[in-house]
Structure formats: C-alpha cells, structure tokens
CSV table of C-alpha atoms and ligand atoms in Angstrom, one decimal:
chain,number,residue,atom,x,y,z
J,1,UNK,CA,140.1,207.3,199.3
J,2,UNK,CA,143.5,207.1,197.5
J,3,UNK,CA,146.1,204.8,199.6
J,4,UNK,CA,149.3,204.4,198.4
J,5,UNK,CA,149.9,200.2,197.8
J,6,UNK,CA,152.7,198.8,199.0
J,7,UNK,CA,154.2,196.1,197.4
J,8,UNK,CA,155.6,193.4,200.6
J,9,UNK,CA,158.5,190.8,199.9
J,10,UNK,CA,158.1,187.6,201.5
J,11,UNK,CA,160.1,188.3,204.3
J,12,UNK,CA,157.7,191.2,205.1
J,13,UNK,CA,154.6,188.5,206.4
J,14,UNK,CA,154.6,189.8,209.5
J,15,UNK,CA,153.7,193.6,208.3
J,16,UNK,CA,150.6,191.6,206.3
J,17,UNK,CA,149.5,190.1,209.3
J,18,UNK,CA,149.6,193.3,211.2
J,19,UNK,CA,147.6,194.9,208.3
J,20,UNK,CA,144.7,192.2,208.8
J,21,UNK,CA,144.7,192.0,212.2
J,22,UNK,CA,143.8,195.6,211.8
J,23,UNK,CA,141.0,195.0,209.8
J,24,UNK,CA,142.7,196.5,206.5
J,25,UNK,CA,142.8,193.9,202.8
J,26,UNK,CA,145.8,192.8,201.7
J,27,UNK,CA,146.4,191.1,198.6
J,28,UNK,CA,148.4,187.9,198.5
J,29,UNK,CA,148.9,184.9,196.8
J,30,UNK,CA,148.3,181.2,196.4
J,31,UNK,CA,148.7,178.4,194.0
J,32,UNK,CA,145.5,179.2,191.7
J,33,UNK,CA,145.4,183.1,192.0
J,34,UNK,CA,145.9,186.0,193.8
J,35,UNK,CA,143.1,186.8,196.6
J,36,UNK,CA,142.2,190.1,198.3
J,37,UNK,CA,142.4,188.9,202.0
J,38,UNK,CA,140.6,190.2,205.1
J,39,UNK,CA,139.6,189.3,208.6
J,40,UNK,CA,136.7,187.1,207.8
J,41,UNK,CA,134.9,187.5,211.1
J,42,UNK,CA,135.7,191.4,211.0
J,43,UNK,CA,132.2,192.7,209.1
J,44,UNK,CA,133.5,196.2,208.3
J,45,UNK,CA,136.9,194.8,206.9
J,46,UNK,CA,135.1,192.3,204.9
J,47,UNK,CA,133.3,195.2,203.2
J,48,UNK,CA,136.5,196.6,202.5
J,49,UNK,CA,136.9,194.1,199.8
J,50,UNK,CA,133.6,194.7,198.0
J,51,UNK,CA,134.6,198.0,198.0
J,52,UNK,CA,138.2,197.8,196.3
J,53,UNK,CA,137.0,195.3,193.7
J,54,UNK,CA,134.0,197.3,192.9
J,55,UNK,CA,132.2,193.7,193.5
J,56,UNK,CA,128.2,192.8,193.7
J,57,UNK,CA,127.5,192.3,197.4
J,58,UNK,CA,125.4,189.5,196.1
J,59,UNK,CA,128.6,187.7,195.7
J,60,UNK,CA,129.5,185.2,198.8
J,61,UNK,CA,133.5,185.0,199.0
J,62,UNK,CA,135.6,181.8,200.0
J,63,UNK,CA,136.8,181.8,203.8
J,64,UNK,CA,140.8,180.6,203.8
J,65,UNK,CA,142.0,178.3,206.6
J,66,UNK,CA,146.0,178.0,207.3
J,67,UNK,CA,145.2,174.5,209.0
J,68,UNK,CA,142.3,171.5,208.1
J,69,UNK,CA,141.2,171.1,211.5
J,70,UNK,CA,139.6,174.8,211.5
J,71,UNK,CA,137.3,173.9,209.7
J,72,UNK,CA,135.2,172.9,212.6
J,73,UNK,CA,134.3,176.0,213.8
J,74,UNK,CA,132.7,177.6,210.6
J,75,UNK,CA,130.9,174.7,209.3
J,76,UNK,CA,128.8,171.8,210.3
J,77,UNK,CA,127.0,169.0,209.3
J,78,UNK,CA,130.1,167.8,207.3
J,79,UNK,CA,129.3,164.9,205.2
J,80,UNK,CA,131.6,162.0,205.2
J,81,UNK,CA,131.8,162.4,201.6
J,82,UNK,CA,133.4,166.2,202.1
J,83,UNK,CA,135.7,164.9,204.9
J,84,UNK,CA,137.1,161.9,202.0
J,85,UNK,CA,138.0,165.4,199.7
J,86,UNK,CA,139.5,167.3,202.5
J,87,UNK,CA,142.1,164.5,203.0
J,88,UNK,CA,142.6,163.8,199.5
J,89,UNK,CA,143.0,167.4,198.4
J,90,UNK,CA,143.0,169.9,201.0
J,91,UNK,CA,145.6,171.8,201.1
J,92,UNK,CA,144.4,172.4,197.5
J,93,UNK,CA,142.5,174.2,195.0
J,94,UNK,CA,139.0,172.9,195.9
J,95,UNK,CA,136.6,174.7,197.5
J,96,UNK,CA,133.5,173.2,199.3
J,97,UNK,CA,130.5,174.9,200.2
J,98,UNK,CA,128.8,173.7,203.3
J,99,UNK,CA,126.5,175.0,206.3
J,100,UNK,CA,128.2,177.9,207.8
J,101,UNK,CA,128.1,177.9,212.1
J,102,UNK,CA,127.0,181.3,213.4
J,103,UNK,CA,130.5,182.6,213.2
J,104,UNK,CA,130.4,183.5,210.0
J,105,UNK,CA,128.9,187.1,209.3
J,106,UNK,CA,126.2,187.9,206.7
J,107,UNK,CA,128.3,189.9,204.6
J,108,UNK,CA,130.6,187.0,204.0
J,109,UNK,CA,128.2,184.4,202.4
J,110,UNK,CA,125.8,187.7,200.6
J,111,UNK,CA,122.9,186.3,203.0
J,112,UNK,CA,123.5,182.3,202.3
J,113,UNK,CA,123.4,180.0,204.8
J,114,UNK,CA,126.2,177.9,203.7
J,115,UNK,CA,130.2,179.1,203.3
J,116,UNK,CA,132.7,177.9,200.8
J,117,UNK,CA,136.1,177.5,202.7
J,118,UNK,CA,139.6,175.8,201.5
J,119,UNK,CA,142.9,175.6,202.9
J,120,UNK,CA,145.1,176.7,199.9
J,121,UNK,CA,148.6,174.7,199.0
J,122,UNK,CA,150.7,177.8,199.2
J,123,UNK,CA,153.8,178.5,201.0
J,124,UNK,CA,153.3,182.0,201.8
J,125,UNK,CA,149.4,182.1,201.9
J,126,UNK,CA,149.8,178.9,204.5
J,127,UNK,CA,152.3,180.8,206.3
J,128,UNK,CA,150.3,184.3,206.4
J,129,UNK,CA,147.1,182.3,207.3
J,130,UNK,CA,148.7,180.5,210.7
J,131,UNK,CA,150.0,183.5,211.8
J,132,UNK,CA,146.5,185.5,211.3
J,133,UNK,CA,144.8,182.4,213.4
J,134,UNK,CA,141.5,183.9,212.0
J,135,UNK,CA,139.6,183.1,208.2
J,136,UNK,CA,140.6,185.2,205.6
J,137,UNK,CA,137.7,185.9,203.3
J,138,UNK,CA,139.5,186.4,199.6
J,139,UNK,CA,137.7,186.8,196.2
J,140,UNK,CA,140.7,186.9,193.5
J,141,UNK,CA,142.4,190.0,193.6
J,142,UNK,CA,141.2,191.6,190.4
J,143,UNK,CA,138.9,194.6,189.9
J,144,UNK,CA,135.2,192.9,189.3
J,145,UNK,CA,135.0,191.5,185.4
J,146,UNK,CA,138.4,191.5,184.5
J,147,UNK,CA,140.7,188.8,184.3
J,148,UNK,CA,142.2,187.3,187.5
J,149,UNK,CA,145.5,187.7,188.9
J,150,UNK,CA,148.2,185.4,188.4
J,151,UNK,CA,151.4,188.0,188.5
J,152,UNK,CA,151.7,190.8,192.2
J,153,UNK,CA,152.0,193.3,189.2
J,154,UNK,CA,148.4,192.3,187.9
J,155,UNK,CA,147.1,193.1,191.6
J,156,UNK,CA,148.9,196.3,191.4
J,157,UNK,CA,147.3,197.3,187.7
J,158,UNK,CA,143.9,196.7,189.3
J,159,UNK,CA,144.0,197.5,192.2
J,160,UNK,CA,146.6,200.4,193.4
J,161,UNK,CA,145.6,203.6,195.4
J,162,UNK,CA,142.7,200.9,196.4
J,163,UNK,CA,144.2,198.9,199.1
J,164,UNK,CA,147.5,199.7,201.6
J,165,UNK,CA,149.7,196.5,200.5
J,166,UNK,CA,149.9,193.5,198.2
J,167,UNK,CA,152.3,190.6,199.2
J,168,UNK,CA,154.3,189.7,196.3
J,169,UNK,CA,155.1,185.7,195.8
J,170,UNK,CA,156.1,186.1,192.3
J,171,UNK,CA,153.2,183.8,189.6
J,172,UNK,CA,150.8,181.4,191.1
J,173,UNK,CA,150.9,177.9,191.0
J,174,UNK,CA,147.6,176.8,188.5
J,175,UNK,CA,146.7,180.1,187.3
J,176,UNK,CA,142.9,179.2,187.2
J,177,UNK,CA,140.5,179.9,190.3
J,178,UNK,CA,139.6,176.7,192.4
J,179,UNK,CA,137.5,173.9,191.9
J,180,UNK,CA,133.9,175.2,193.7
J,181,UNK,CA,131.9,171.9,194.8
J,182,UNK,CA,128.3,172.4,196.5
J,183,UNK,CA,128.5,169.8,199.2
J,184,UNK,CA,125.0,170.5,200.7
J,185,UNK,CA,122.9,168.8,198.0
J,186,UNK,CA,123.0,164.7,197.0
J,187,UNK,CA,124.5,164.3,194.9
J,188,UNK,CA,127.7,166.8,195.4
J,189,UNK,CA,127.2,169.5,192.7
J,190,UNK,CA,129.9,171.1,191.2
J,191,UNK,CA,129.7,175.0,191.0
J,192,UNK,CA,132.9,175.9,189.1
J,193,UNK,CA,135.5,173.8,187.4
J,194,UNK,CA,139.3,174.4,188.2
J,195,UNK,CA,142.7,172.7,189.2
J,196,UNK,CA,141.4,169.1,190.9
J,197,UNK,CA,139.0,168.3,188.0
J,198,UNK,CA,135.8,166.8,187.8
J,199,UNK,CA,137.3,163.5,186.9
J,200,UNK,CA,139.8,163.7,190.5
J,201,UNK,CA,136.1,164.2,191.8
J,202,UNK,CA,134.1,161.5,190.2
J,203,UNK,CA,136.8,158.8,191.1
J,204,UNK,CA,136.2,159.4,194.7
J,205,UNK,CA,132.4,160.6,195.1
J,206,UNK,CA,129.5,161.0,192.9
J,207,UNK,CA,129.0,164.8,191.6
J,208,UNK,CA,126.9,165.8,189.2
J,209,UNK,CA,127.6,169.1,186.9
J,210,UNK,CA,125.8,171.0,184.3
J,211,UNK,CA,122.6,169.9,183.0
J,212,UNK,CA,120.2,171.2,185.7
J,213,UNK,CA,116.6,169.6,185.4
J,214,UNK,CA,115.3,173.5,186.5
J,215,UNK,CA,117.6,175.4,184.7
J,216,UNK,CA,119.4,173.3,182.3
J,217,UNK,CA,121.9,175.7,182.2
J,218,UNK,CA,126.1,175.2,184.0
J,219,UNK,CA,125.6,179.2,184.9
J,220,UNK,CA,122.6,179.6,186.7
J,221,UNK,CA,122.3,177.4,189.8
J,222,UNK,CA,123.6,178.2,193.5
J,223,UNK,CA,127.3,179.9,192.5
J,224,UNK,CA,126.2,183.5,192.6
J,225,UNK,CA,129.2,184.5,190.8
J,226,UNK,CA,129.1,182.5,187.9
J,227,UNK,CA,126.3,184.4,186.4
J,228,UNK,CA,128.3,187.7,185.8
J,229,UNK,CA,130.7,188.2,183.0
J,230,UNK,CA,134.0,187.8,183.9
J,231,UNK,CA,137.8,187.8,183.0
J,232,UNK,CA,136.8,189.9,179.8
J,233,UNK,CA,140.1,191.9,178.2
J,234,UNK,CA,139.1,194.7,176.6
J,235,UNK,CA,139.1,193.8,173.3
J,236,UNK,CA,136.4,191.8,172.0
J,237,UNK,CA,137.0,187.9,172.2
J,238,UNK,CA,135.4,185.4,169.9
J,239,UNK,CA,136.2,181.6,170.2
J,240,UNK,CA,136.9,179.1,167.4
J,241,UNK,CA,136.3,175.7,167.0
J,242,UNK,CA,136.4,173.0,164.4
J,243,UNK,CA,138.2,172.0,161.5
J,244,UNK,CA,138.3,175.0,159.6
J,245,UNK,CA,139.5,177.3,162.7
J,246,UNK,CA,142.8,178.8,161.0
J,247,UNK,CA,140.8,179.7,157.4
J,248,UNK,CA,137.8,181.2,159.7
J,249,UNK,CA,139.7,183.3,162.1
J,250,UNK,CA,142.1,184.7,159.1
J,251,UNK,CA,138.8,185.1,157.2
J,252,UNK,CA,137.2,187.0,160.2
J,253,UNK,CA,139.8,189.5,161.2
J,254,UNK,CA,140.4,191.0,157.4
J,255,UNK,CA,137.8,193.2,158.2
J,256,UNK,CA,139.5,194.3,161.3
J,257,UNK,CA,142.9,194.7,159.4
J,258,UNK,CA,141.7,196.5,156.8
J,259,UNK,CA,140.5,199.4,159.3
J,260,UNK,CA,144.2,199.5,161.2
J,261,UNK,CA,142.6,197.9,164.2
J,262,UNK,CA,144.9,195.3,166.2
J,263,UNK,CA,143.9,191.6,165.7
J,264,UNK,CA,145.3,189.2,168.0
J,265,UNK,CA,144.9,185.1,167.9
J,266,UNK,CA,145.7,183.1,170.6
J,267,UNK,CA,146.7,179.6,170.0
J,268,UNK,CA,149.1,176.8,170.3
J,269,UNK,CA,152.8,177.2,169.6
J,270,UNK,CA,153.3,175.1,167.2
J,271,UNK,CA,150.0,176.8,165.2
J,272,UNK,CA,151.3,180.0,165.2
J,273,UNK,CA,152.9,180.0,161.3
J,274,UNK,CA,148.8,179.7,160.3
J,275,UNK,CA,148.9,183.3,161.5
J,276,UNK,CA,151.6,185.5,159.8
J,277,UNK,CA,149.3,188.5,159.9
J,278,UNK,CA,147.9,188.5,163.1
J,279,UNK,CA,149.5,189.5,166.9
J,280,UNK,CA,150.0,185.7,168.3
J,281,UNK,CA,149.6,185.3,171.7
J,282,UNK,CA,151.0,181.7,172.2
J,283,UNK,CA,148.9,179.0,174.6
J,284,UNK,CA,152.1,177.0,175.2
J,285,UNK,CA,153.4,173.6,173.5
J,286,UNK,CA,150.3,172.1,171.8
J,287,UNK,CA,148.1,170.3,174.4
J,288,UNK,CA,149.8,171.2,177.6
J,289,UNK,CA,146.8,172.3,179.7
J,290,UNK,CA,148.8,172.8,182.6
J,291,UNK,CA,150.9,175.5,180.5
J,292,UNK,CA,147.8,176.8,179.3
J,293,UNK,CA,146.1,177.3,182.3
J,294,UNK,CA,148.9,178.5,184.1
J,295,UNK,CA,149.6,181.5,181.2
J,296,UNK,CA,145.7,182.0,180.4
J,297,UNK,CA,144.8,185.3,182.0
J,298,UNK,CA,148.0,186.7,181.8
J,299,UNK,CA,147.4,186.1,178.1
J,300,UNK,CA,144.2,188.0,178.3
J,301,UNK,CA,145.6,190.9,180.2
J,302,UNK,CA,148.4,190.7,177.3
J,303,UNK,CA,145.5,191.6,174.7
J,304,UNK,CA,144.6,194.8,176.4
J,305,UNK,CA,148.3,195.9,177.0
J,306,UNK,CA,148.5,195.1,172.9
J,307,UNK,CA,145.3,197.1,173.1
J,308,UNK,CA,144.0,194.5,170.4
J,309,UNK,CA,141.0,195.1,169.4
J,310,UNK,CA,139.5,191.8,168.7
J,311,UNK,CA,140.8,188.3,169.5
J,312,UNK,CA,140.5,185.1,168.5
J,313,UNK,CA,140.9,182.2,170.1
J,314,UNK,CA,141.6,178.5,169.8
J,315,UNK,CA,139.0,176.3,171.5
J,316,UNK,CA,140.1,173.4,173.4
J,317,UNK,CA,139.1,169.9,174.3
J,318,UNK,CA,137.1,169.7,177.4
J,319,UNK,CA,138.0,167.0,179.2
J,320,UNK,CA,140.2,167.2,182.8
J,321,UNK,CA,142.2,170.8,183.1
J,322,UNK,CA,140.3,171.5,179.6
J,323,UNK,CA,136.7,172.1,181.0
J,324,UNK,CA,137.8,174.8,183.5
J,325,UNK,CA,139.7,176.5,180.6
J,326,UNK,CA,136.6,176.9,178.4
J,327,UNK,CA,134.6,177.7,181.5
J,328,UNK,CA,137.1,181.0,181.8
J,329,UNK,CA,137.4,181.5,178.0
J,330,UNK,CA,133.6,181.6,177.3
J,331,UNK,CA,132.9,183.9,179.9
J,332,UNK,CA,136.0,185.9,178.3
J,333,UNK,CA,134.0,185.7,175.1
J,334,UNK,CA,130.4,186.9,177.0
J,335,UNK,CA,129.7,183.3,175.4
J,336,UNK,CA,130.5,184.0,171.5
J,337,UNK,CA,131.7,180.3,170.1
J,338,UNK,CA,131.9,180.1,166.3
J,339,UNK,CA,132.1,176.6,165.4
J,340,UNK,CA,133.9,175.4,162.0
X,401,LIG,O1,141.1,180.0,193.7
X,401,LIG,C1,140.2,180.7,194.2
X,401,LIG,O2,139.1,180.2,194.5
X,401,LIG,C2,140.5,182.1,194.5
X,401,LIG,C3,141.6,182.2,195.6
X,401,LIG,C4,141.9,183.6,196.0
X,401,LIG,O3,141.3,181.4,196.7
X,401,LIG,N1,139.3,182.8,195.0
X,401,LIG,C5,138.3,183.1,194.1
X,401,LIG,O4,137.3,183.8,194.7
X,401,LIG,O5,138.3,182.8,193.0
X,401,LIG,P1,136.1,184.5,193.9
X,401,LIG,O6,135.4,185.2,194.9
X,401,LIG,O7,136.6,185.2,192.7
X,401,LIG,O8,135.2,183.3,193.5
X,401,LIG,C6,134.4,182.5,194.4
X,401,LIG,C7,133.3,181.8,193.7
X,401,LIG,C8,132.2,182.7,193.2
X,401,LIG,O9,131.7,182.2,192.0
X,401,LIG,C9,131.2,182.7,194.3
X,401,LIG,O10,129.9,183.0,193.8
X,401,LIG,C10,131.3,181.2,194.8
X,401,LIG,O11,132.7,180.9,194.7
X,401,LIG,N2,130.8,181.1,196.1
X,401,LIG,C11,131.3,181.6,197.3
X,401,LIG,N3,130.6,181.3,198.3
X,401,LIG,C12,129.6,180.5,197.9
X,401,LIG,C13,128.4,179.9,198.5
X,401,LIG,N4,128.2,179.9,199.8
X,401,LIG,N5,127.6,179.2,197.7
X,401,LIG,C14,127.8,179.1,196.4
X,401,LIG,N6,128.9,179.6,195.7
X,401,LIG,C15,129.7,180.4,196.5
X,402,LIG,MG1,136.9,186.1,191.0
C-alpha cells in the first residue's frame, strides 16, 4: 500500500506519538542511527516494521525505553553485572540482551526468550519515548541490506510511500548501530561491536567476543542478524590492507577504468593525492574514528548516488571505535579483504 511519508520537525513530537499510539511506524532518530519505531507490545504494529524494511522475521528487534527504571517490567533475572552497565552507560548506545517477562510478544524477539532493550542518549528519541510511556521496538530505519540511516533524507530514500511519517532530527550522533552485549551467558558475550567499545566493557566486566569454541566464527552465534549481509552500496566493495594498499587498489581498478566504469576509493584525507584517478570518498582527518564512524554509511550511500561501480577501501586498525568499523565495512564487502 502506497502512503505518502511525512517528513515531522521536532516540534511536531506530539503528531509521532499520536501515530504510535495508533499502532502505525514512525521513523525517528537517535544518537547511533535512525530506527523505525512501533508500539512494542502492539503485535500487529510490530509487523508493520518487518513489512516496510522487507526484513527476515527471524530477526528479533531492540525494545527502546525513555526512562532506566522500565526496564523492570520486560526483563528479569538482571544480573548485577548488567545493572553496573546500565549505570555507567545507559542512556547510551549499548544494548543488552536479557530474559524477556511475558510482556513482550513473540514477534518482537523472532521466538527467543530473551529481549535486547536500551534507553538511547537522544534528545528527541528520549523525549518521543516518555511521551509514548510504552517500548518502542526499532530495527534501523533502512530497507533490509542496505546501509543504515544516519541523515532523515536516507530514511526517506528507503523507505517513502512505506511508512506515514519520519521525524527529522537532522544526523545522528555516532553514526554506527549500538554496541549488542548477550548478558544471559557467563561470561557476557558481545554480539555486535559499536559506540561503547569492547575495551569500555572489559574495564568494568568480563566479556568475551569472537572466537567461539562451537563455531569459531564472530558471525554465527546468538545475534540473528549478524549473519545476513548488510550495509552493502550497490557497487561492489573490496577492502585493502597492508603496506602496499595505494599501488594495489590503483593496480586493481585499471581494469575498471579502462571499461568507463566509475571507481571510487575511500580513504583518509590526507591519502587522497595517492588517488588522482579515482572518485575519493574522504574518511575524515587521518585516524579520527569518531569522524569516520560518524560519516561511514553516508559514505556508502555516496557510492551508489556516484553509481560507482566498484570501491575500494582503506582498512583500519581494529582496536576501540576501530573494530565496529570493520565489523560494518566487511559485511559491506560480503567479507572480500585483500591484504598487501
Ligand atoms: O543503534 C541501534 O542499535 C539501532 C537504533 C535504532 O537503536 N537499532 C538497530 O537495530 O541497529 P537492528 O534491528 O538493525 O539491529 C539489532 C541487532 C540485530 O543484529 C539483531 O539480530 C540483534 O540486535 N538482536 C535483537 N534482539 C536480540 C536477541 N534477543 N538476542 C540476540 N540478538 C538480538
Ligand atoms: Mg539494522
């Protein structure tokens, strides 16, 4: 069914509120990206979002609370551990999974019986959230696969005639998805890397990440949507590593040029005079993850609106902010890494 979207300033909360109370999605934002809200105890309104994203109902989303104390009432068995990172970082942009009470529906957690729930560090998504009283369940605000949304016009290039109104708070805060931290297993797992790093983690609790004794793969384990591509531009995305990156990358994409196809690099300010040839999509001042992370998929979105056809990127370390960046960026590859 074609809606017409409309785009709500941030004097128009109430109208947002009205529109979940009524068990319609709205689109709004917060400081990592932009989620596609509704009524989380509402079943049929929750469906509405799988439907607008075109998203695998195995999928669980994350419920969003306006206030800490909430968080009673859709989980339990809360270890003392999770309570010591609600305090530090909630609001924030970690999410923990825990045992969901009976108020949460089926279609929320795809069948689990745990929920992931945080209380995002947003003006306006704090604000929305008080006033709706209730959780609002909100995957990122992107049609299934492609990039998420940091910009109201991204929600609007994915989404429009899809869902009645998208409240616009300008770009988000981190620009990379939250941190997603299994608290139901010992230790504390972590699911997905993002804005409070593993190394904020490990300085307060133990966690353990990656290397899986049954599956010794980061993808497979527990976070159902880890193990779909994701955040993919059209064109076709290789990353680089290694000494030789430059001399590889201008090596690589002569066969692209010499057919009149677009080749785009993304990399580092400073680096970009290594690429005279090539469309330069710049990551920001050399080493400034926060920059980076905070530009990243609007950069990806840039490629297709370049319609590049291939591009390259820069790989960078993956320590702190860095390991949620080449979490994103190798899923933007579908895992291609050529290392120099
Ligand atoms: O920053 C964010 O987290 C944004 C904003 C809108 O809050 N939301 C977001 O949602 O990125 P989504 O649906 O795109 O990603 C949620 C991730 C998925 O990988 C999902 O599989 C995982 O969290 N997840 C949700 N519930 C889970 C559960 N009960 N157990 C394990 N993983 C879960
Ligand atoms: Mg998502």
């Amino acid at each position: 069914m074609e809606l017409t979207t409309r785009m709500l300033s941030p004097g128009e909360i109430s109208e947002a509120v009205r529109l979940l109370a009524d068990g319609r999605v709205v689109a709004f934002p917060t400081e990592t990206v932009y989620g596609l809200g509704a009524n989380a105890l509402d079943p049929e309104a929750v469906k509405a979002i799988f439907r607008a994203k075109g998203r695998p109902q195995d999928n669980p989303l994350i419920i969003h609370l306006g206030e800490i104390a909430q968080v009673e009432e859709y989980v339990k068995d809360i270890p003392p551990q999770a309570r010591l990172l609600m305090d530090e970082f909630w609001p924030g942009p970690l999410t923990l999974v825990l045992k969901k009470t009976e108020q949460i529906p089926q279609v929320v957690t795809a069948g689990l019986d745990t929920v992931a729930v945080r209380v995002p560090d947003h003006p306006i998504a704090l604000d929305l959230l008080r006033q709706t009283g209730f959780p609002v369940a909100a995957p990122s605000a992107n049609v299934s696969g492609r990039p998420s949304p940091t910009r109201a016009e991204h929600v609007l290039f994915d989404l429009n005639g899809r869902i009645p109104a998208i409240l616009d708070g300008g770009e988000t805060g981190w620009g990379l998805e939250s941190t997603v931290l299994d608290c139901t297993v010992t230790p504390f797992r972590l699911l997905r890397p993002g804005g409070v790093t593993l190394e904020d983690l490990r300085s307060l609790v133990p966690v353990q990440y990656g290397t899986d004794a049954d599956s010794g793969d980061e993808e497979a384990p527990r976070s159902p949507g880890m193990k779909y591509q994701h955040y993919a531009p059209e064109a076709d995305v290789y990353i680089v590593t290694g000494e030789r990156t430059a001399t590889k990358i201008l090596e690589l994409s002569e066969t692209y040029t010499k057919r009149g196809e677009g080749v785009g690099v993304m990399t580092w300010n400073e680096r970009a005079d290594l690429y005279p040839t090539l469309t330069v999509l710049g990551m920001g001042p050399q080493g400034d993850y926060e920059a980076l992370a905070h530009s990243l998929y609007h950069l990806l979105r840039q490629a297709d609106v370049l319609g590049l056809k291939v591009l390259f990127i820069e790989g960078v370390s993956e320590d702190n902010l860095g390991l949620a960046i080449m979490n994103r960026l190798r899923r933007a590859a579908d895992h291609r890494v050529i290392k120099t």
